[in-house]
């Protein structure tokens, strides 16, 4: 199944790549300067940088991520990112983000 590309935030699109009730894989594509606003959710999230450069903040701790880098965001951790070089994040959520369907 192919899922649509939809706007997520200004300069950010989101596309579900695969999902089932236990897990979801999502591509987020960012333009330079776009922001993933600070937020939290009950899902555990892993983020893999496919391309670009991102400044991530997780519970007040900053992380500079480049292609090939990844991290895990614990359940309910306050997090967000700023895109410093246009690119793509591949995020996995467990369980599935039903609000993305």
mmCIF file of C-alpha atoms in Angstrom:
data_model
loop_
_atom_site.group_PDB
_atom_site.id
_atom_site.type_symbol
_atom_site.label_atom_id
_atom_site.label_comp_id
_atom_site.label_asym_id
_atom_site.label_seq_id
_atom_site.Cartn_x
_atom_site.Cartn_y
_atom_site.Cartn_z
ATOM 1 C CA UNK A 1 0.000 0.000 0.000
ATOM 2 C CA UNK A 2 1.215 3.521 -0.804
ATOM 3 C CA UNK A 3 0.353 6.250 1.693
ATOM 4 C CA UNK A 4 -0.025 9.915 0.708
ATOM 5 C CA UNK A 5 2.539 12.614 1.419
ATOM 6 C CA UNK A 6 0.902 15.192 3.671
ATOM 7 C CA UNK A 7 2.057 18.508 5.209
ATOM 8 C CA UNK A 8 3.128 18.088 8.845
ATOM 9 C CA UNK A 9 4.567 21.517 9.741
ATOM 10 C CA UNK A 10 5.743 24.495 7.686
ATOM 11 C CA UNK A 11 8.432 23.076 5.386
ATOM 12 C CA UNK A 12 7.876 19.495 6.582
ATOM 13 C CA UNK A 13 6.012 16.612 4.942
ATOM 14 C CA UNK A 14 5.114 13.234 6.415
ATOM 15 C CA UNK A 15 4.546 9.914 4.666
ATOM 16 C CA UNK A 16 3.711 6.636 6.362
ATOM 17 C CA UNK A 17 5.907 3.937 4.807
ATOM 18 C CA UNK A 18 4.611 0.880 6.683
ATOM 19 C CA UNK A 19 2.392 0.191 9.670
ATOM 20 C CA UNK A 20 0.593 -2.333 11.801
ATOM 21 C CA UNK A 21 -0.901 -1.924 15.282
ATOM 22 C CA UNK A 22 2.459 -2.596 16.966
ATOM 23 C CA UNK A 23 4.745 -0.365 14.875
ATOM 24 C CA UNK A 24 4.828 2.385 12.272
ATOM 25 C CA UNK A 25 7.600 3.643 9.952
ATOM 26 C CA UNK A 26 7.303 7.230 8.699
ATOM 27 C CA UNK A 27 9.432 9.459 6.425
ATOM 28 C CA UNK A 28 9.624 13.133 7.379
ATOM 29 C CA UNK A 29 11.120 15.394 4.704
ATOM 30 C CA UNK A 30 12.396 18.793 5.857
ATOM 31 C CA UNK A 31 13.338 21.946 3.992
ATOM 32 C CA UNK A 32 16.284 23.945 5.342
ATOM 33 C CA UNK A 33 15.205 25.891 8.431
ATOM 34 C CA UNK A 34 12.021 23.884 8.986
ATOM 35 C CA UNK A 35 11.194 22.924 12.536
ATOM 36 C CA UNK A 36 9.668 19.906 14.186
ATOM 37 C CA UNK A 37 8.062 21.781 17.088
ATOM 38 C CA UNK A 38 8.631 20.612 20.666
ATOM 39 C CA UNK A 39 6.068 17.963 21.593
ATOM 40 C CA UNK A 40 5.681 14.657 23.361
ATOM 41 C CA UNK A 41 3.641 11.477 22.910
ATOM 42 C CA UNK A 42 3.314 8.104 24.633
ATOM 43 C CA UNK A 43 5.022 6.245 21.767
ATOM 44 C CA UNK A 44 8.684 5.217 21.843
ATOM 45 C CA UNK A 45 10.290 6.737 18.727
ATOM 46 C CA UNK A 46 13.510 5.957 16.912
ATOM 47 C CA UNK A 47 14.869 8.476 14.421
ATOM 48 C CA UNK A 48 17.350 7.727 11.639
ATOM 49 C CA UNK A 49 18.855 10.531 9.531
ATOM 50 C CA UNK A 50 18.729 9.400 5.916
ATOM 51 C CA UNK A 51 19.922 12.785 4.611
ATOM 52 C CA UNK A 52 20.468 16.321 5.897
ATOM 53 C CA UNK A 53 21.540 17.745 9.238
ATOM 54 C CA UNK A 54 19.350 18.246 12.293
ATOM 55 C CA UNK A 55 19.659 19.819 15.743
ATOM 56 C CA UNK A 56 17.502 17.688 18.055
ATOM 57 C CA UNK A 57 16.433 18.565 21.576
ATOM 58 C CA UNK A 58 15.246 15.769 23.865
ATOM 59 C CA UNK A 59 14.210 16.769 27.384
ATOM 60 C CA UNK A 60 16.490 19.825 27.127
ATOM 61 C CA UNK A 61 19.555 17.936 25.839
ATOM 62 C CA UNK A 62 20.792 18.891 22.353
ATOM 63 C CA UNK A 63 22.008 16.402 19.760
ATOM 64 C CA UNK A 64 23.603 17.242 16.390
ATOM 65 C CA UNK A 65 22.594 14.543 13.888
ATOM 66 C CA UNK A 66 23.990 13.917 10.403
ATOM 67 C CA UNK A 67 23.352 11.227 7.769
ATOM 68 C CA UNK A 68 23.632 7.765 9.284
ATOM 69 C CA UNK A 69 23.037 8.974 12.866
ATOM 70 C CA UNK A 70 20.122 7.724 14.924
ATOM 71 C CA UNK A 71 18.652 8.025 18.387
ATOM 72 C CA UNK A 72 15.774 6.708 20.472
ATOM 73 C CA UNK A 73 13.266 9.070 22.068
ATOM 74 C CA UNK A 74 11.645 7.621 25.198
ATOM 75 C CA UNK A 75 7.913 7.636 25.766
ATOM 76 C CA UNK A 76 6.620 11.090 26.798
ATOM 77 C CA UNK A 77 10.018 12.815 26.371
ATOM 78 C CA UNK A 78 9.687 16.440 25.219
ATOM 79 C CA UNK A 79 11.448 16.624 21.843
ATOM 80 C CA UNK A 80 11.764 18.574 18.616
ATOM 81 C CA UNK A 81 14.283 19.434 15.929
ATOM 82 C CA UNK A 82 15.533 22.196 13.679
ATOM 83 C CA UNK A 83 16.624 21.288 10.154
ATOM 84 C CA UNK A 84 20.055 22.781 9.488
ATOM 85 C CA UNK A 85 20.444 21.179 6.057
ATOM 86 C CA UNK A 86 17.456 19.899 4.026
ATOM 87 C CA UNK A 87 16.939 16.198 4.474
ATOM 88 C CA UNK A 88 14.866 13.204 5.494
ATOM 89 C CA UNK A 89 14.259 11.504 8.823
ATOM 90 C CA UNK A 90 12.995 7.926 8.974
ATOM 91 C CA UNK A 91 11.070 7.527 12.226
ATOM 92 C CA UNK A 92 9.725 4.355 13.784
ATOM 93 C CA UNK A 93 7.008 4.515 16.423
ATOM 94 C CA UNK A 94 5.831 1.796 18.753
ATOM 95 C CA UNK A 95 2.975 1.311 19.033
ATOM 96 C CA UNK A 96 1.563 2.754 15.793
ATOM 97 C CA UNK A 97 0.630 6.466 15.697
ATOM 98 C CA UNK A 98 -3.069 6.127 14.915
ATOM 99 C CA UNK A 99 -3.261 9.927 14.611
ATOM 100 C CA UNK A 100 -1.071 9.634 11.455
ATOM 101 C CA UNK A 101 -3.594 7.415 9.631
#
